[in-house]
PDB file of C-alpha atoms in Angstrom:
ATOM      1  CA  MET A   1      90.241 128.718 -89.029  1.00 41.00           C
ATOM      2  CA  SER A   2      91.649 132.480 -88.098  1.00 42.00           C
ATOM      3  CA  GLU A   3      90.398 134.148 -85.192  1.00 48.00           C
ATOM      4  CA  TYR A   4      88.177 137.056 -86.102  1.00 54.00           C
ATOM      5  CA  HIS A   5      87.536 137.800 -82.823  1.00 62.00           C
ATOM      6  CA  ILE A   6      86.903 136.239 -79.485  1.00 79.00           C
ATOM      7  CA  PRO A   7      83.001 135.132 -79.655  1.00 90.00           C
ATOM      8  CA  VAL A   8      80.548 137.057 -77.104  1.00 93.00           C
ATOM      9  CA  LEU A   9      78.111 135.131 -75.008  1.00 96.00           C
ATOM     10  CA  LEU A  10      79.413 131.588 -76.654  1.00 97.00           C
ATOM     11  CA  ASN A  11      78.297 129.373 -73.942  1.00 97.00           C
ATOM     12  CA  GLU A  12      74.656 131.261 -73.277  1.00 98.00           C
ATOM     13  CA  SER A  13      73.888 131.630 -77.009  1.00 98.00           C
ATOM     14  CA  VAL A  14      74.954 127.898 -77.832  1.00 98.00           C
ATOM     15  CA  SER A  15      73.138 126.282 -74.999  1.00 98.00           C
ATOM     16  CA  ALA A  16      70.117 128.158 -75.639  1.00 98.00           C
ATOM     17  CA  LEU A  17      70.229 127.100 -79.092  1.00 98.00           C
ATOM     18  CA  ILE A  18      70.555 123.411 -79.076  1.00 98.00           C
ATOM     19  CA  GLY A  19      68.031 120.928 -78.045  1.00 97.00           C
ATOM     20  CA  ASP A  20      68.524 118.245 -79.732  1.00 98.00           C
ATOM     21  CA  THR A  21      72.220 116.948 -80.402  1.00 98.00           C
ATOM     22  CA  ASP A  22      70.976 115.041 -83.706  1.00 98.00           C
ATOM     23  CA  GLY A  23      69.633 118.614 -84.626  1.00 98.00           C
ATOM     24  CA  ILE A  24      69.778 120.385 -87.823  1.00 98.00           C
ATOM     25  CA  TYR A  25      71.149 124.376 -86.892  1.00 98.00           C
ATOM     26  CA  ALA A  26      72.338 127.731 -88.632  1.00 98.00           C
ATOM     27  CA  ASP A  27      74.715 129.770 -88.039  1.00 98.00           C
ATOM     28  CA  ALA A  28      73.749 132.991 -89.578  1.00 97.00           C
ATOM     29  CA  THR A  29      76.404 134.970 -89.407  1.00 95.00           C
ATOM     30  CA  PHE A  30      79.968 132.499 -89.685  1.00 94.00           C
ATOM     31  CA  GLY A  31      82.846 135.101 -89.181  1.00 89.00           C
ATOM     32  CA  GLY A  32      85.761 133.848 -87.651  1.00 89.00           C
ATOM     33  CA  GLY A  33      83.737 130.419 -86.966  1.00 93.00           C
ATOM     34  CA  GLY A  34      83.556 130.301 -83.467  1.00 93.00           C
ATOM     35  CA  HIS A  35      79.869 129.707 -82.286  1.00 96.00           C
ATOM     36  CA  THR A  36      79.493 127.614 -85.489  1.00 97.00           C
ATOM     37  CA  ALA A  37      82.966 125.293 -83.883  1.00 97.00           C
ATOM     38  CA  GLU A  38      80.972 125.297 -80.506  1.00 98.00           C
ATOM     39  CA  ILE A  39      77.796 124.191 -82.040  1.00 98.00           C
ATOM     40  CA  LEU A  40      79.499 121.311 -83.923  1.00 98.00           C
ATOM     41  CA  SER A  41      81.163 120.388 -80.412  1.00 98.00           C
ATOM     42  CA  ARG A  42      77.874 119.752 -79.427  1.00 98.00           C
ATOM     43  CA  LEU A  43      76.305 117.816 -81.712  1.00 98.00           C
ATOM     44  CA  SER A  44      76.146 114.179 -82.449  1.00 98.00           C
ATOM     45  CA  ASP A  45      77.295 112.451 -86.138  1.00 98.00           C
ATOM     46  CA  LYS A  46      73.945 112.860 -87.103  1.00 98.00           C
ATOM     47  CA  GLY A  47      73.600 116.997 -86.478  1.00 98.00           C
ATOM     48  CA  ARG A  48      74.390 119.379 -89.525  1.00 98.00           C
ATOM     49  CA  VAL A  49      74.987 123.084 -89.295  1.00 98.00           C
ATOM     50  CA  ILE A  50      74.342 125.371 -92.155  1.00 98.00           C
ATOM     51  CA  ALA A  51      76.527 128.704 -91.940  1.00 97.00           C
ATOM     52  CA  PHE A  52      76.141 131.886 -93.959  1.00 96.00           C
ATOM     53  CA  ASP A  53      78.510 134.827 -94.530  1.00 93.00           C
ATOM     54  CA  ARG A  54      78.677 137.201 -97.341  1.00 89.00           C
ATOM     55  CA  ASP A  55      82.277 138.201 -96.476  1.00 84.00           C
ATOM     56  CA  VAL A  56      84.715 136.125 -98.834  1.00 85.00           C
ATOM     57  CA  ASP A  57      87.787 136.686 -95.899  1.00 82.00           C
ATOM     58  CA  ALA A  58      85.095 134.910 -93.662  1.00 79.00           C
ATOM     59  CA  ILE A  59      84.569 132.150 -95.917  1.00 86.00           C
ATOM     60  CA  ARG A  60      88.381 131.296 -96.146  1.00 86.00           C
ATOM     61  CA  ASN A  61      87.988 130.604 -92.338  1.00 88.00           C
ATOM     62  CA  ARG A  62      86.019 127.121 -93.452  1.00 91.00           C
ATOM     63  CA  ILE A  63      85.883 124.499 -90.879  1.00 94.00           C
ATOM     64  CA  ASP A  64      86.903 120.965 -92.105  1.00 96.00           C
ATOM     65  CA  ASP A  65      83.652 119.401 -90.928  1.00 97.00           C
ATOM     66  CA  LYS A  66      81.486 116.915 -93.008  1.00 98.00           C
ATOM     67  CA  ARG A  67      78.491 118.116 -91.187  1.00 98.00           C
ATOM     68  CA  LEU A  68      79.320 121.803 -92.016  1.00 98.00           C
ATOM     69  CA  VAL A  69      77.659 123.169 -95.265  1.00 97.00           C
ATOM     70  CA  LEU A  70      79.025 126.954 -95.507  1.00 97.00           C
ATOM     71  CA  ILE A  71      77.212 129.286 -97.944  1.00 96.00           C
ATOM     72  CA  ARG A  72      78.649 132.821 -98.869  1.00 95.00           C
ATOM     73  CA  ASN A  73      75.581 134.927 -99.126  1.00 94.00           C
ATOM     74  CA  ASN A  74      73.542 136.909 -97.144  1.00 94.00           C
ATOM     75  CA  PHE A  75      71.564 135.911 -94.079  1.00 97.00           C
ATOM     76  CA  ARG A  76      68.614 137.562 -95.072  1.00 97.00           C
ATOM     77  CA  PHE A  77      67.958 134.515 -98.095  1.00 98.00           C
ATOM     78  CA  ILE A  78      68.141 132.181 -95.186  1.00 98.00           C
ATOM     79  CA  HIS A  79      64.900 130.442 -95.927  1.00 98.00           C
ATOM     80  CA  ASN A  80      65.753 129.937 -99.539  1.00 98.00           C
ATOM     81  CA  HIS A  81      69.107 127.923 -98.584  1.00 98.00           C
ATOM     82  CA  VAL A  82      67.187 126.000 -95.725  1.00 98.00           C
ATOM     83  CA  ILE A  83      64.711 124.989 -98.675  1.00 98.00           C
ATOM     84  CA  HIS A  84      67.399 124.261-100.954  1.00 97.00           C
ATOM     85  CA  GLU A  85      69.608 121.939 -98.476  1.00 96.00           C
ATOM     86  CA  GLY A  86      66.597 119.768 -98.260  1.00 96.00           C
ATOM     87  CA  PHE A  87      64.826 120.704 -95.113  1.00 96.00           C
ATOM     88  CA  PRO A  88      61.449 122.096 -96.258  1.00 95.00           C
ATOM     89  CA  GLU A  89      60.050 121.196 -92.803  1.00 96.00           C
ATOM     90  CA  GLY A  90      61.933 123.062 -91.290  1.00 98.00           C
ATOM     91  CA  ILE A  91      65.643 123.159 -88.988  1.00 98.00           C
ATOM     92  CA  ASP A  92      65.992 122.997 -85.216  1.00 98.00           C
ATOM     93  CA  GLY A  93      67.508 126.071 -84.437  1.00 98.00           C
ATOM     94  CA  ILE A  94      69.173 129.458 -85.990  1.00 98.00           C
ATOM     95  CA  LEU A  95      72.041 131.590 -84.291  1.00 98.00           C
ATOM     96  CA  ALA A  96      73.094 135.056 -85.370  1.00 98.00           C
ATOM     97  CA  ASP A  97      75.556 137.636 -84.041  1.00 96.00           C
ATOM     98  CA  LEU A  98      75.074 140.338 -85.388  1.00 94.00           C
ATOM     99  CA  GLY A  99      78.201 142.326 -84.365  1.00 79.00           C
ATOM    100  CA  VAL A 100      80.779 143.424 -86.770  1.00 73.00           C
ATOM    101  CA  SER A 101      83.880 141.446 -86.820  1.00 57.00           C
ATOM    102  CA  SER A 102      87.113 142.812 -85.334  1.00 51.00           C
ATOM    103  CA  HIS A 103      88.920 141.273 -87.840  1.00 48.00           C
ATOM    104  CA  GLN A 104      86.987 143.714 -90.322  1.00 50.00           C
ATOM    105  CA  PHE A 105      87.589 146.715 -88.359  1.00 48.00           C
ATOM    106  CA  ASP A 106      91.386 146.031 -88.139  1.00 52.00           C
ATOM    107  CA  THR A 107      91.827 145.315 -91.438  1.00 57.00           C
ATOM    108  CA  PRO A 108      92.749 149.208 -92.307  1.00 54.00           C
ATOM    109  CA  GLU A 109      91.756 148.872 -96.168  1.00 54.00           C
ATOM    110  CA  ARG A 110      88.060 147.558 -95.189  1.00 56.00           C
ATOM    111  CA  GLY A 111      87.859 151.209 -94.159  1.00 52.00           C
ATOM    112  CA  PHE A 112      85.743 150.660 -91.509  1.00 59.00           C
ATOM    113  CA  SER A 113      87.248 152.296 -88.726  1.00 66.00           C
ATOM    114  CA  PHE A 114      88.251 155.663 -88.487  1.00 73.00           C
ATOM    115  CA  ARG A 115      91.690 154.728 -86.945  1.00 73.00           C
ATOM    116  CA  TYR A 116      93.478 154.444 -90.338  1.00 75.00           C
ATOM    117  CA  ASP A 117      93.497 157.082 -92.775  1.00 88.00           C
ATOM    118  CA  VAL A 118      92.172 154.799 -95.709  1.00 91.00           C
ATOM    119  CA  PRO A 119      89.405 154.790 -98.717  1.00 91.00           C
ATOM    120  CA  LEU A 120      86.247 155.158 -97.007  1.00 94.00           C
ATOM    121  CA  ASP A 121      84.499 151.394 -98.395  1.00 91.00           C
ATOM    122  CA  MET A 122      82.630 149.629 -95.215  1.00 90.00           C
ATOM    123  CA  ARG A 123      81.496 146.894 -97.479  1.00 91.00           C
ATOM    124  CA  MET A 124      80.859 143.546 -95.993  1.00 85.00           C
ATOM    125  CA  ASN A 125      81.045 141.789 -99.360  1.00 81.00           C
ATOM    126  CA  LYS A 126      83.896 143.508-101.193  1.00 79.00           C
ATOM    127  CA  GLU A 127      82.678 142.888-104.518  1.00 78.00           C
ATOM    128  CA  SER A 128      79.279 144.858-104.029  1.00 76.00           C
ATOM    129  CA  GLY A 129      78.768 148.314-105.554  1.00 78.00           C
ATOM    130  CA  THR A 130      78.162 151.079-103.286  1.00 92.00           C
ATOM    131  CA  THR A 131      80.914 152.339-100.972  1.00 95.00           C
ATOM    132  CA  ALA A 132      80.787 154.804 -97.839  1.00 95.00           C
ATOM    133  CA  ALA A 133      82.641 157.177-100.338  1.00 96.00           C
ATOM    134  CA  ASP A 134      79.667 156.834-102.978  1.00 97.00           C
ATOM    135  CA  ILE A 135      77.306 157.535-100.596  1.00 97.00           C
ATOM    136  CA  ILE A 136      79.165 160.506 -98.923  1.00 97.00           C
ATOM    137  CA  GLY A 137      79.648 162.228-102.302  1.00 98.00           C
ATOM    138  CA  SER A 138      76.378 161.245-104.041  1.00 97.00           C
ATOM    139  CA  TYR A 139      73.776 161.292-101.630  1.00 98.00           C
ATOM    140  CA  PRO A 140      71.756 164.739-100.619  1.00 98.00           C
ATOM    141  CA  GLU A 141      72.307 166.484 -98.076  1.00 98.00           C
ATOM    142  CA  GLU A 142      68.689 165.372 -96.214  1.00 98.00           C
ATOM    143  CA  ASP A 143      69.445 161.744 -96.549  1.00 98.00           C
ATOM    144  CA  ILE A 144      72.875 162.001 -95.016  1.00 98.00           C
ATOM    145  CA  GLU A 145      71.325 163.828 -92.375  1.00 98.00           C
ATOM    146  CA  ARG A 146      68.721 161.283 -91.547  1.00 98.00           C
ATOM    147  CA  ILE A 147      71.362 158.250 -91.672  1.00 98.00           C
ATOM    148  CA  LEU A 148      73.592 160.003 -89.514  1.00 98.00           C
ATOM    149  CA  ARG A 149      70.443 160.650 -87.338  1.00 98.00           C
ATOM    150  CA  ILE A 150      68.418 157.199 -87.754  1.00 96.00           C
ATOM    151  CA  TYR A 151      71.211 155.049 -87.901  1.00 96.00           C
ATOM    152  CA  GLY A 152      74.169 156.377 -85.741  1.00 96.00           C
ATOM    153  CA  GLU A 153      71.828 158.699 -83.298  1.00 95.00           C
ATOM    154  CA  VAL A 154      74.504 161.571 -84.088  1.00 97.00           C
ATOM    155  CA  GLU A 155      73.804 164.551 -82.345  1.00 96.00           C
ATOM    156  CA  ASN A 156      73.839 167.529 -84.542  1.00 96.00           C
ATOM    157  CA  SER A 157      73.085 165.303 -87.455  1.00 98.00           C
ATOM    158  CA  ARG A 158      71.671 168.285 -89.440  1.00 98.00           C
ATOM    159  CA  LYS A 159      74.842 170.428 -89.062  1.00 98.00           C
ATOM    160  CA  ALA A 160      77.305 167.328 -90.060  1.00 98.00           C
ATOM    161  CA  ALA A 161      75.588 166.527 -92.881  1.00 98.00           C
ATOM    162  CA  ALA A 162      75.567 170.340 -93.855  1.00 98.00           C
ATOM    163  CA  LEU A 163      79.527 170.348 -93.039  1.00 98.00           C
ATOM    164  CA  ILE A 164      79.923 167.226 -95.204  1.00 98.00           C
ATOM    165  CA  CYS A 165      78.407 168.246 -98.258  1.00 98.00           C
ATOM    166  CA  SER A 166      80.109 171.522 -98.026  1.00 98.00           C
ATOM    167  CA  ALA A 167      83.568 169.864 -97.705  1.00 98.00           C
ATOM    168  CA  ARG A 168      82.442 167.857-100.658  1.00 98.00           C
ATOM    169  CA  SER A 169      81.593 171.043-102.566  1.00 98.00           C
ATOM    170  CA  ARG A 170      85.391 171.958-102.678  1.00 98.00           C
ATOM    171  CA  SER A 171      87.055 168.481-102.859  1.00 97.00           C
ATOM    172  CA  PRO A 172      86.001 164.717-102.807  1.00 97.00           C
ATOM    173  CA  ILE A 173      85.623 162.818 -99.477  1.00 98.00           C
ATOM    174  CA  ALA A 174      87.383 159.689-100.604  1.00 96.00           C
ATOM    175  CA  THR A 175      89.220 158.610 -97.376  1.00 95.00           C
ATOM    176  CA  THR A 176      88.320 158.097 -93.756  1.00 93.00           C
ATOM    177  CA  GLY A 177      90.704 160.671 -92.835  1.00 95.00           C
ATOM    178  CA  ASP A 178      88.562 163.929 -95.373  1.00 97.00           C
ATOM    179  CA  LEU A 179      85.243 162.472 -93.551  1.00 97.00           C
ATOM    180  CA  SER A 180      86.552 163.153 -90.142  1.00 95.00           C
ATOM    181  CA  GLY A 181      88.381 166.180 -91.098  1.00 96.00           C
ATOM    182  CA  ALA A 182      84.814 167.388 -92.638  1.00 98.00           C
ATOM    183  CA  ILE A 183      83.371 167.388 -89.481  1.00 98.00           C
ATOM    184  CA  SER A 184      85.904 168.143 -87.239  1.00 97.00           C
ATOM    185  CA  GLN A 185      84.808 171.279 -85.779  1.00 97.00           C
ATOM    186  CA  ILE A 186      81.650 169.859 -84.216  1.00 97.00           C
ATOM    187  CA  LEU A 187      83.761 166.954 -82.603  1.00 96.00           C
ATOM    188  CA  PRO A 188      82.769 167.194 -79.332  1.00 95.00           C
ATOM    189  CA  LYS A 189      86.167 167.440 -76.646  1.00 92.00           C
ATOM    190  CA  PHE A 190      86.895 164.452 -74.959  1.00 92.00           C
ATOM    191  CA  ALA A 191      84.482 162.429 -76.845  1.00 94.00           C
ATOM    192  CA  GLU A 192      85.690 162.701 -80.625  1.00 94.00           C
ATOM    193  CA  HIS A 193      85.964 159.019 -80.825  1.00 93.00           C
ATOM    194  CA  LYS A 194      82.553 158.296 -79.636  1.00 94.00           C
ATOM    195  CA  TYR A 195      81.434 160.581 -82.210  1.00 96.00           C
ATOM    196  CA  LEU A 196      82.744 159.345 -85.047  1.00 95.00           C
ATOM    197  CA  ALA A 197      82.096 155.737 -84.070  1.00 92.00           C
ATOM    198  CA  LYS A 198      78.301 156.787 -84.401  1.00 95.00           C
ATOM    199  CA  VAL A 199      79.054 158.418 -87.910  1.00 96.00           C
ATOM    200  CA  TYR A 200      81.082 155.590 -89.056  1.00 93.00           C
ATOM    201  CA  GLN A 201      78.068 152.971 -87.414  1.00 94.00           C
ATOM    202  CA  ALA A 202      75.301 155.200 -89.569  1.00 96.00           C
ATOM    203  CA  LEU A 203      77.255 154.879 -92.713  1.00 96.00           C
ATOM    204  CA  ARG A 204      78.202 151.100 -92.371  1.00 94.00           C
ATOM    205  CA  ILE A 205      74.586 150.095 -91.483  1.00 95.00           C
ATOM    206  CA  GLU A 206      73.705 152.053 -94.777  1.00 96.00           C
ATOM    207  CA  VAL A 207      76.459 150.593 -97.306  1.00 95.00           C
ATOM    208  CA  ASN A 208      75.395 147.201 -96.252  1.00 93.00           C
ATOM    209  CA  GLN A 209      71.483 147.751 -95.944  1.00 94.00           C
ATOM    210  CA  GLU A 210      71.685 145.915 -92.236  1.00 95.00           C
ATOM    211  CA  MET A 211      68.071 147.251 -91.397  1.00 96.00           C
ATOM    212  CA  LYS A 212      66.700 145.653 -94.117  1.00 96.00           C
ATOM    213  CA  SER A 213      68.493 142.853 -94.238  1.00 97.00           C
ATOM    214  CA  LEU A 214      68.100 141.946 -90.636  1.00 98.00           C
ATOM    215  CA  GLU A 215      64.439 142.313 -91.373  1.00 97.00           C
ATOM    216  CA  LYS A 216      64.165 139.948 -93.887  1.00 98.00           C
ATOM    217  CA  PHE A 217      66.320 137.524 -92.255  1.00 98.00           C
ATOM    218  CA  LEU A 218      64.168 137.336 -89.075  1.00 98.00           C
ATOM    219  CA  ARG A 219      60.932 136.772 -91.651  1.00 97.00           C
ATOM    220  CA  GLY A 220      63.394 133.905 -93.120  1.00 98.00           C
ATOM    221  CA  ALA A 221      63.985 132.730 -89.621  1.00 98.00           C
ATOM    222  CA  GLU A 222      60.770 132.195 -88.516  1.00 98.00           C
ATOM    223  CA  LYS A 223      59.308 130.465 -91.696  1.00 98.00           C
ATOM    224  CA  SER A 224      62.726 128.051 -91.481  1.00 98.00           C
ATOM    225  CA  LEU A 225      62.273 127.046 -87.724  1.00 98.00           C
ATOM    226  CA  LYS A 226      60.225 124.012 -86.969  1.00 98.00           C
ATOM    227  CA  PRO A 227      57.791 124.215 -84.098  1.00 98.00           C
ATOM    228  CA  GLY A 228      59.538 124.334 -80.795  1.00 98.00           C
ATOM    229  CA  GLY A 229      63.252 125.595 -82.716  1.00 98.00           C
ATOM    230  CA  ARG A 230      64.872 128.007 -80.801  1.00 98.00           C
ATOM    231  CA  LEU A 231      65.655 131.464 -82.411  1.00 98.00           C
ATOM    232  CA  VAL A 232      69.232 133.056 -80.425  1.00 98.00           C
ATOM    233  CA  VAL A 233      70.430 136.724 -81.577  1.00 98.00           C
ATOM    234  CA  ILE A 234      73.202 138.428 -80.041  1.00 98.00           C
ATOM    235  CA  THR A 235      72.711 142.168 -80.672  1.00 97.00           C
ATOM    236  CA  TYR A 236      74.909 145.153 -80.084  1.00 95.00           C
ATOM    237  CA  HIS A 237      73.369 148.596 -80.897  1.00 94.00           C
ATOM    238  CA  SER A 238      70.110 149.967 -79.984  1.00 94.00           C
ATOM    239  CA  LEU A 239      68.327 150.041 -83.635  1.00 95.00           C
ATOM    240  CA  GLU A 240      69.113 146.207 -83.986  1.00 96.00           C
ATOM    241  CA  ASP A 241      67.661 145.093 -80.661  1.00 97.00           C
ATOM    242  CA  ARG A 242      64.635 146.903 -80.695  1.00 96.00           C
ATOM    243  CA  MET A 243      63.690 145.131 -84.394  1.00 97.00           C
ATOM    244  CA  VAL A 244      64.388 141.819 -82.752  1.00 98.00           C
ATOM    245  CA  LYS A 245      62.517 142.648 -79.626  1.00 97.00           C
ATOM    246  CA  ASN A 246      59.801 144.043 -81.658  1.00 96.00           C
ATOM    247  CA  PHE A 247      59.639 140.900 -83.642  1.00 96.00           C
ATOM    248  CA  ILE A 248      59.836 138.276 -81.083  1.00 96.00           C
ATOM    249  CA  LYS A 249      57.008 140.228 -79.666  1.00 94.00           C
ATOM    250  CA  SER A 250      54.600 140.895 -82.295  1.00 94.00           C
ATOM    251  CA  GLY A 251      55.728 139.029 -85.411  1.00 93.00           C
ATOM    252  CA  ASN A 252      56.502 142.483 -87.063  1.00 92.00           C
ATOM    253  CA  ILE A 253      59.418 144.885 -86.796  1.00 92.00           C
ATOM    254  CA  ASP A 254      57.055 147.787 -85.252  1.00 91.00           C
ATOM    255  CA  GLY A 255      56.132 146.119 -82.448  1.00 89.00           C
ATOM    256  CA  LYS A 256      52.545 146.234 -83.445  1.00 86.00           C
ATOM    257  CA  ALA A 257      50.771 143.469 -82.020  1.00 81.00           C
ATOM    258  CA  GLU A 258      48.324 141.525 -84.913  1.00 79.00           C
ATOM    259  CA  LYS A 259      45.005 139.153 -83.417  1.00 81.00           C
ATOM    260  CA  ASP A 260      43.041 137.333 -85.248  1.00 79.00           C
ATOM    261  CA  ILE A 261      39.126 137.553 -85.086  1.00 82.00           C
ATOM    262  CA  TYR A 262      39.460 135.848 -81.556  1.00 81.00           C
ATOM    263  CA  GLY A 263      41.728 137.897 -80.186  1.00 77.00           C
ATOM    264  CA  ASN A 264      44.815 135.609 -80.336  1.00 81.00           C
ATOM    265  CA  SER A 265      47.962 137.043 -80.876  1.00 81.00           C
ATOM    266  CA  LYS A 266      49.166 136.147 -84.806  1.00 80.00           C
ATOM    267  CA  ALA A 267      52.786 136.225 -83.595  1.00 89.00           C
ATOM    268  CA  ALA A 268      54.624 133.006 -83.980  1.00 94.00           C
ATOM    269  CA  MET A 269      57.585 133.321 -82.195  1.00 96.00           C
ATOM    270  CA  LYS A 270      57.534 133.501 -78.384  1.00 96.00           C
ATOM    271  CA  ALA A 271      60.250 135.327 -75.955  1.00 97.00           C
ATOM    272  CA  VAL A 272      62.006 132.552 -73.665  1.00 98.00           C
ATOM    273  CA  ASN A 273      63.850 135.178 -72.004  1.00 95.00           C
ATOM    274  CA  ARG A 274      62.017 138.756 -71.203  1.00 90.00           C
ATOM    275  CA  LYS A 275      64.786 140.454 -70.430  1.00 95.00           C
ATOM    276  CA  PRO A 276      68.391 139.852 -72.276  1.00 97.00           C
ATOM    277  CA  ILE A 277      70.819 138.354 -70.952  1.00 98.00           C
ATOM    278  CA  LEU A 278      74.144 140.396 -70.729  1.00 98.00           C
ATOM    279  CA  PRO A 279      77.769 139.097 -70.462  1.00 97.00           C
ATOM    280  CA  GLN A 280      79.120 138.726 -67.259  1.00 95.00           C
ATOM    281  CA  GLU A 281      81.719 141.614 -66.173  1.00 96.00           C
ATOM    282  CA  SER A 282      84.572 139.112 -66.319  1.00 95.00           C
ATOM    283  CA  GLU A 283      83.820 138.670 -70.181  1.00 95.00           C
ATOM    284  CA  ILE A 284      83.629 142.127 -70.746  1.00 94.00           C
ATOM    285  CA  SER A 285      86.789 142.646 -69.028  1.00 93.00           C
ATOM    286  CA  ALA A 286      88.600 140.459 -71.166  1.00 90.00           C
ATOM    287  CA  ASN A 287      86.520 141.208 -74.525  1.00 87.00           C
ATOM    288  CA  THR A 288      85.370 145.038 -74.855  1.00 84.00           C
ATOM    289  CA  ARG A 289      83.161 143.721 -77.829  1.00 83.00           C
ATOM    290  CA  ALA A 290      81.524 142.136 -75.596  1.00 91.00           C
ATOM    291  CA  ARG A 291      80.394 145.859 -73.374  1.00 93.00           C
ATOM    292  CA  SER A 292      77.212 146.395 -75.664  1.00 94.00           C
ATOM    293  CA  ALA A 293      76.045 142.920 -76.460  1.00 96.00           C
ATOM    294  CA  LYS A 294      72.397 141.700 -75.756  1.00 98.00           C
ATOM    295  CA  LEU A 295      71.344 137.780 -76.165  1.00 98.00           C
ATOM    296  CA  ARG A 296      67.732 137.296 -76.632  1.00 98.00           C
ATOM    297  CA  ILE A 297      66.113 134.036 -77.366  1.00 98.00           C
ATOM    298  CA  ALA A 298      62.918 132.883 -79.050  1.00 98.00           C
ATOM    299  CA  GLU A 299      60.724 129.672 -79.608  1.00 98.00           C
ATOM    300  CA  LYS A 300      59.136 129.135 -82.700  1.00 98.00           C
ATOM    301  CA  ILE A 301      55.235 128.329 -81.540  1.00 95.00           C
TER     302      ILE A 301
END
């Protein structure tokens, strides 16, 4: 197994996940296999883990363990695979670490980072169609503005979109360098990297349809859990954290509680921790990825 990154909140997440060492668990975001390995280390010979990842690089990190089934697919399809693997009555727990792997950021040709001047790609699945360059090159200005504003919470999103469309009218924006150059005049002094990080986050989310996939994953996870089963999610930015929090609270991503005719909530999950668990300072010092991480835990009612 190659190290993609140091797993964040490893002990806290796996301890919250496992209630039965003979149980069936899913790691919805396999990545470098760190969380999966820890889950396996705590299970008996009867325990099982179903792990998912759509990135072929991650699949190469397969762990040689007969208790593991590793599936190359988007975690939005988790319920289909839980049924297919022979667990129609549900599984005991599901863990999802929503962070992008440092391996993807550190592999220049993947185009996730503005640190390298490389083709604008950003696809989690390198065999899927739309790249960041496709979006920058073809989306209407108002759609680019919306993506920057909603997915990246980018300041001056309207001006940034206008600059991008003006630049592409002169020559294609094909590389990370082209994109950074197109909006260079509005990059805030001494905070260029922070601004660019928001722009790149927004594009990455759109390229990979991350918010739509997360919504479908949450619905599939709810269906896949047994009563009393745990859903453990590590989030890294406000959009995904809000979606997870709302879903746990109300059963939908808008956070609007639905009630039956008796006034009882229709939500199928209940929060185990009212406030998210945050990494210790010692973990943040050793692992900068942990800085924005939040751990939310829920239980199927």
